PDB file of C-alpha atoms in Angstrom:
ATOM      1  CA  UNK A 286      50.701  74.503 -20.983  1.00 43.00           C
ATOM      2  CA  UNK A 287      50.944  73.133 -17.237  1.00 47.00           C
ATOM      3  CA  UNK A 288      51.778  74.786 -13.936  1.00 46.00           C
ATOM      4  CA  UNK A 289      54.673  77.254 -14.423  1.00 45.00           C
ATOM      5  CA  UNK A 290      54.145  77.799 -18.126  1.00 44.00           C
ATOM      6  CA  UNK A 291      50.646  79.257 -17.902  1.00 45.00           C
ATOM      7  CA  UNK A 292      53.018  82.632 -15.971  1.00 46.00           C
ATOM      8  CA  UNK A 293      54.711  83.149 -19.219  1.00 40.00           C
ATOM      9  CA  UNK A 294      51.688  83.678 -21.293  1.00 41.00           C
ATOM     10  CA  UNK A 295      50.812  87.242 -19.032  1.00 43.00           C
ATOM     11  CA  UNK A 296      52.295  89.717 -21.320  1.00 44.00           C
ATOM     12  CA  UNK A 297      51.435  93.196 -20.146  1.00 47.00           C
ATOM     13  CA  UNK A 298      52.639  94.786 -23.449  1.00 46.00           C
ATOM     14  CA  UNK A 299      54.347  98.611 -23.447  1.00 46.00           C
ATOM     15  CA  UNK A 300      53.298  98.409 -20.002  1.00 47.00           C
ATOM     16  CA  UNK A 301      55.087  99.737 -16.983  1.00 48.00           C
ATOM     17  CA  UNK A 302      53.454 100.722 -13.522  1.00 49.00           C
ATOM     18  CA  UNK A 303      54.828 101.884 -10.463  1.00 54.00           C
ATOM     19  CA  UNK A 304      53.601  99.885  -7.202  1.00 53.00           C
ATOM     20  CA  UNK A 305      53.191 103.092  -5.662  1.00 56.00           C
ATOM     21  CA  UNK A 306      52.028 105.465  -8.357  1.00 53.00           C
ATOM     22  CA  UNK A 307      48.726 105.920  -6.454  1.00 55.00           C
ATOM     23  CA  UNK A 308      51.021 108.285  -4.007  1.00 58.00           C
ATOM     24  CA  UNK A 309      49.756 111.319  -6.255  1.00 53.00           C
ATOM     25  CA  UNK A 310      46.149 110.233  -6.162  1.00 60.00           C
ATOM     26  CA  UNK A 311      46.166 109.493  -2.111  1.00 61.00           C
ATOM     27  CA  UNK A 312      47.979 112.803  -1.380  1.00 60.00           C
ATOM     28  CA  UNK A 313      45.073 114.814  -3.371  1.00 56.00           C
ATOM     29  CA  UNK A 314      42.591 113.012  -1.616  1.00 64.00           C
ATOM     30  CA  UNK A 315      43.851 113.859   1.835  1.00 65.00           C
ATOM     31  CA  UNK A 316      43.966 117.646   0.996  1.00 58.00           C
ATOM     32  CA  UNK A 317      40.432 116.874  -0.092  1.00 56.00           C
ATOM     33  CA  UNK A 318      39.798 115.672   3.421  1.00 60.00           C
ATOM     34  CA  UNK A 319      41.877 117.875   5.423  1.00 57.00           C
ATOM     35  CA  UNK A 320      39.492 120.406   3.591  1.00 53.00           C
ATOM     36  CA  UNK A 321      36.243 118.551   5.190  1.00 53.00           C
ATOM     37  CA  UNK A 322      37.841 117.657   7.910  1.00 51.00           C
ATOM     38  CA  UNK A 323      38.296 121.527   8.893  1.00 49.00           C
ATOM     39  CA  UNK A 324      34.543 121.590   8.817  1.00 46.00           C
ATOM     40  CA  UNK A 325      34.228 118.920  11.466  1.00 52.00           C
ATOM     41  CA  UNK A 326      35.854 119.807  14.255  1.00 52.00           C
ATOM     42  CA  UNK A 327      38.967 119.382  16.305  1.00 48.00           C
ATOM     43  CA  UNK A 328      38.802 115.372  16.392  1.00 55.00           C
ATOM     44  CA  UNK A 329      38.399 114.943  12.811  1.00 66.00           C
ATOM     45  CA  UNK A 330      41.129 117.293  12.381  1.00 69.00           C
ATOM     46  CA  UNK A 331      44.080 115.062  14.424  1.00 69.00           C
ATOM     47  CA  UNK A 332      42.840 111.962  12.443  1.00 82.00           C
ATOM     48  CA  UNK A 333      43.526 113.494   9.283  1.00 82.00           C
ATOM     49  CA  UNK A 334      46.870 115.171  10.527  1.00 87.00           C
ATOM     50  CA  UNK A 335      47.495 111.444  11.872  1.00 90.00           C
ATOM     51  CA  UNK A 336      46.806 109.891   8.176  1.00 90.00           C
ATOM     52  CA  UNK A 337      48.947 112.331   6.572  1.00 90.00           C
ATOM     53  CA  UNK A 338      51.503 111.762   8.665  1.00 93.00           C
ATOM     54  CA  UNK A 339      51.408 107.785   8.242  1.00 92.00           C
ATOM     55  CA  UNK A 340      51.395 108.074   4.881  1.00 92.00           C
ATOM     56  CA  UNK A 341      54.164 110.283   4.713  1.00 92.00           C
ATOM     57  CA  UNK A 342      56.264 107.867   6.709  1.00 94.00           C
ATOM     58  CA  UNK A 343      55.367 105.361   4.632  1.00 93.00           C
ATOM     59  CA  UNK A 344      56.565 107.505   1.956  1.00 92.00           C
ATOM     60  CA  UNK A 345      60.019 107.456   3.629  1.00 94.00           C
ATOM     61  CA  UNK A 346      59.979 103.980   4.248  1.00 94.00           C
ATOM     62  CA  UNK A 347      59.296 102.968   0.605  1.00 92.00           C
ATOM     63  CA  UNK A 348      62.098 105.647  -0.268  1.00 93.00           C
ATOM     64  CA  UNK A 349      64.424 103.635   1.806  1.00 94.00           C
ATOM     65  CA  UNK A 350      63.063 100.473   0.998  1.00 94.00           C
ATOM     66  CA  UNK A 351      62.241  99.604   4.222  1.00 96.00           C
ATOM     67  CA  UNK A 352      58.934  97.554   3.321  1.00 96.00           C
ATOM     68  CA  UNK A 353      57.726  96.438   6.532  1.00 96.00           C
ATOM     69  CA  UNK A 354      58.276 100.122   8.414  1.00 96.00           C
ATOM     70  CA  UNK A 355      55.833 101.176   4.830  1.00 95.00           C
ATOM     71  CA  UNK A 356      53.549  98.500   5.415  1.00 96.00           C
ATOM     72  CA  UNK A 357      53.100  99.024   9.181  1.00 96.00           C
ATOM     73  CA  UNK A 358      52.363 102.883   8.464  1.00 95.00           C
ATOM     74  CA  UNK A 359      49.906 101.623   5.752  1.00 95.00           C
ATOM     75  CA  UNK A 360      48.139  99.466   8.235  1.00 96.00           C
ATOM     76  CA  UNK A 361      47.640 101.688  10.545  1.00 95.00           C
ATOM     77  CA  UNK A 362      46.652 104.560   7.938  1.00 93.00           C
ATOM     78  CA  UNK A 363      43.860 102.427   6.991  1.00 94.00           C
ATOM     79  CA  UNK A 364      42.727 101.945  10.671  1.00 93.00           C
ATOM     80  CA  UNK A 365      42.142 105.602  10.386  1.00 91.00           C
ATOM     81  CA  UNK A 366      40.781 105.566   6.787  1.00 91.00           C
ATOM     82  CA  UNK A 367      39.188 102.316   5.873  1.00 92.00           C
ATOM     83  CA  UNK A 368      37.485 102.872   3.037  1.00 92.00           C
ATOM     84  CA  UNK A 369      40.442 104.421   1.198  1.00 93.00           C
ATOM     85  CA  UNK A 370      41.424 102.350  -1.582  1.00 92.00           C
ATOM     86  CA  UNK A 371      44.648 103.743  -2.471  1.00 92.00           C
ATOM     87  CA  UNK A 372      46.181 102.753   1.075  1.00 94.00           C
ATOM     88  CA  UNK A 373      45.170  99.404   0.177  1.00 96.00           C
ATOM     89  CA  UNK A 374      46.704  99.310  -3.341  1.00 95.00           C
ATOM     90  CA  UNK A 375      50.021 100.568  -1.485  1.00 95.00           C
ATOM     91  CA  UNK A 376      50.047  98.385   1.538  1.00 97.00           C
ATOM     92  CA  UNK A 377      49.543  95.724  -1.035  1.00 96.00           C
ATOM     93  CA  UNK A 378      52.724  96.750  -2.984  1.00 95.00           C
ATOM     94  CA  UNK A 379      54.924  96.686   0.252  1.00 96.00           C
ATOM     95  CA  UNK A 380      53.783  93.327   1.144  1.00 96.00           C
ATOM     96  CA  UNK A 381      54.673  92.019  -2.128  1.00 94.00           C
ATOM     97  CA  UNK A 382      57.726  93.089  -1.337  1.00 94.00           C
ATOM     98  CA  UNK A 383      58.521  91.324   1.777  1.00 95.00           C
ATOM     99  CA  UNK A 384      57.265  88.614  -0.280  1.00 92.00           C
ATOM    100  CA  UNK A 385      53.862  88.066   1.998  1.00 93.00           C
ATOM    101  CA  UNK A 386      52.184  87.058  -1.519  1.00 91.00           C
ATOM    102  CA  UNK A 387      48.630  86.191   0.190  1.00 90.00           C
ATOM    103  CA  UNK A 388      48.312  89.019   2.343  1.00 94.00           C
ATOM    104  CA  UNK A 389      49.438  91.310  -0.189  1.00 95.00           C
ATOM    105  CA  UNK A 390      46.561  89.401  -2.411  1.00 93.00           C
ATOM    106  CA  UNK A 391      43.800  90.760   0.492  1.00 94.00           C
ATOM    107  CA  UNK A 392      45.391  93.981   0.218  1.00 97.00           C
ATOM    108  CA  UNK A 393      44.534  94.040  -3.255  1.00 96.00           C
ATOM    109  CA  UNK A 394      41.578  91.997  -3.514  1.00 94.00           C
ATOM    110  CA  UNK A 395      39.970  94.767  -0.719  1.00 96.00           C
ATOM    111  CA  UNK A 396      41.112  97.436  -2.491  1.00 95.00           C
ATOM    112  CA  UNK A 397      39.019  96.054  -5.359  1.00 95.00           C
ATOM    113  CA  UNK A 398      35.901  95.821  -3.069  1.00 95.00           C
ATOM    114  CA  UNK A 399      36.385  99.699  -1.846  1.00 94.00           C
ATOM    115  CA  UNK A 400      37.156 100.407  -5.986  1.00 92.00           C
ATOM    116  CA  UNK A 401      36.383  97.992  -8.603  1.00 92.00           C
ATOM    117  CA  UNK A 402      37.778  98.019 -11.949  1.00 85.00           C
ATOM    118  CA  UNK A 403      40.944  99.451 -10.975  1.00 88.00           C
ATOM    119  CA  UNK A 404      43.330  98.310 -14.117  1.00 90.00           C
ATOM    120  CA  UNK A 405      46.132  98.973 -11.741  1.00 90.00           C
ATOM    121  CA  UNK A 406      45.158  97.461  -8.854  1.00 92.00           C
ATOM    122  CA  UNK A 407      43.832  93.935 -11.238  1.00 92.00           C
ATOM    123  CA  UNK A 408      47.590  93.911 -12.226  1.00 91.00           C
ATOM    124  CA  UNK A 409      49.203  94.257  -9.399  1.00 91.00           C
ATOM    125  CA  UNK A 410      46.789  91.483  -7.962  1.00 91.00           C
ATOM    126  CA  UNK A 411      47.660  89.516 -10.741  1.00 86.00           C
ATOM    127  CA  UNK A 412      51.377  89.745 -10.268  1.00 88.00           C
ATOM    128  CA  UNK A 413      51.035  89.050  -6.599  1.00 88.00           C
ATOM    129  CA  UNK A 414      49.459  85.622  -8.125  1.00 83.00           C
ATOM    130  CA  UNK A 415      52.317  85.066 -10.619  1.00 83.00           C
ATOM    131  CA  UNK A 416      54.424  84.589  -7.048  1.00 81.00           C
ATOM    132  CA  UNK A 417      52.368  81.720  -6.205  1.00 77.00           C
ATOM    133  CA  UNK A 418      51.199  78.593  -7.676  1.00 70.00           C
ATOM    134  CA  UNK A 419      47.532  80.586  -9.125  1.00 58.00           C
ATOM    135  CA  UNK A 420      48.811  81.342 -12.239  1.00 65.00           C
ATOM    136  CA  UNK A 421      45.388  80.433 -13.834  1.00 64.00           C
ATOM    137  CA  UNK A 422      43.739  82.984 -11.603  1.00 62.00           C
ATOM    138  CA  UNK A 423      46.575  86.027 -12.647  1.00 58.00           C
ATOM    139  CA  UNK A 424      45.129  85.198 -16.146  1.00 60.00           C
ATOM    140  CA  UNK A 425      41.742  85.239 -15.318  1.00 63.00           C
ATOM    141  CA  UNK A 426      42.360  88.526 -13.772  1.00 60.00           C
ATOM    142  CA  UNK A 427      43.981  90.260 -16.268  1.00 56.00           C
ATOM    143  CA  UNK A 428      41.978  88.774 -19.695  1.00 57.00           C
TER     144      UNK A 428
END
């Protein structure tokens, strides 16, 4: 098989996902760190009211799909949590969208740094490189 051809061999059997099923996940783990954060003081406490309000409007904006208002919440979300994978994984998803394949790929592939082995994550990384001429690599990723 050349190019093009190598795409149709993914096959992601009885297999759905939602780009944004990690909304769950990332809303336990700010109650988690509102939690801490009430431990910590009154500056810690704005920063996590901040992140939970960027993620909510990214929320909003992914309700509306209005990708670039989600992904500019993400980004700035992760300013204020950087090592929260999730965030990546979602600002990822929204950049797909807009159909920014390679930054949506550093989305991803950072997201994998902060979390490795993250099934979810390696196929929506893989299906970001279905969009561009590395189907080889999408395989790689997902055997």
């Amino acid at each position: 098989m050349h190019g093009s051809d190598d795409c149709r061999c993914i096959r992601l059997q009885n297999k759905t996902w939602d780009p944004f099923a990690s909304a769950r996940s990332l809303l336990i783990a700010i109650i988690f760190f509102l939690a801490w954060s009430d431990t910590q003081g009154q500056g810690s406490q704005a920063s996590a009211n901040n992140l939970l309000k960027l993620t909510q409007q990214a929320q909003a904006a992914i309700a509306s799909q209005h990708w670039g208002a989600a992904a500019a919440s993400y980004e700035q979300a992760i300013r204020l949590a950087p090592n929260n994978a999730s965030l990546r994984v979602d600002l990822g998803a929204a950049l797909a969208r807009l159909g920014r394949l390679p930054e949506a790929i550093a989305a991803y592939r950072e997201a994998l740094r902060i979390a490795p082995r993250n099934m979810r994550t390696e196929i929506d990384l893989a299906q970001a490189f279905r969009g561009l001429p590395h189907c080889v690599e999408a395989k790689r990723i997902l055997e």
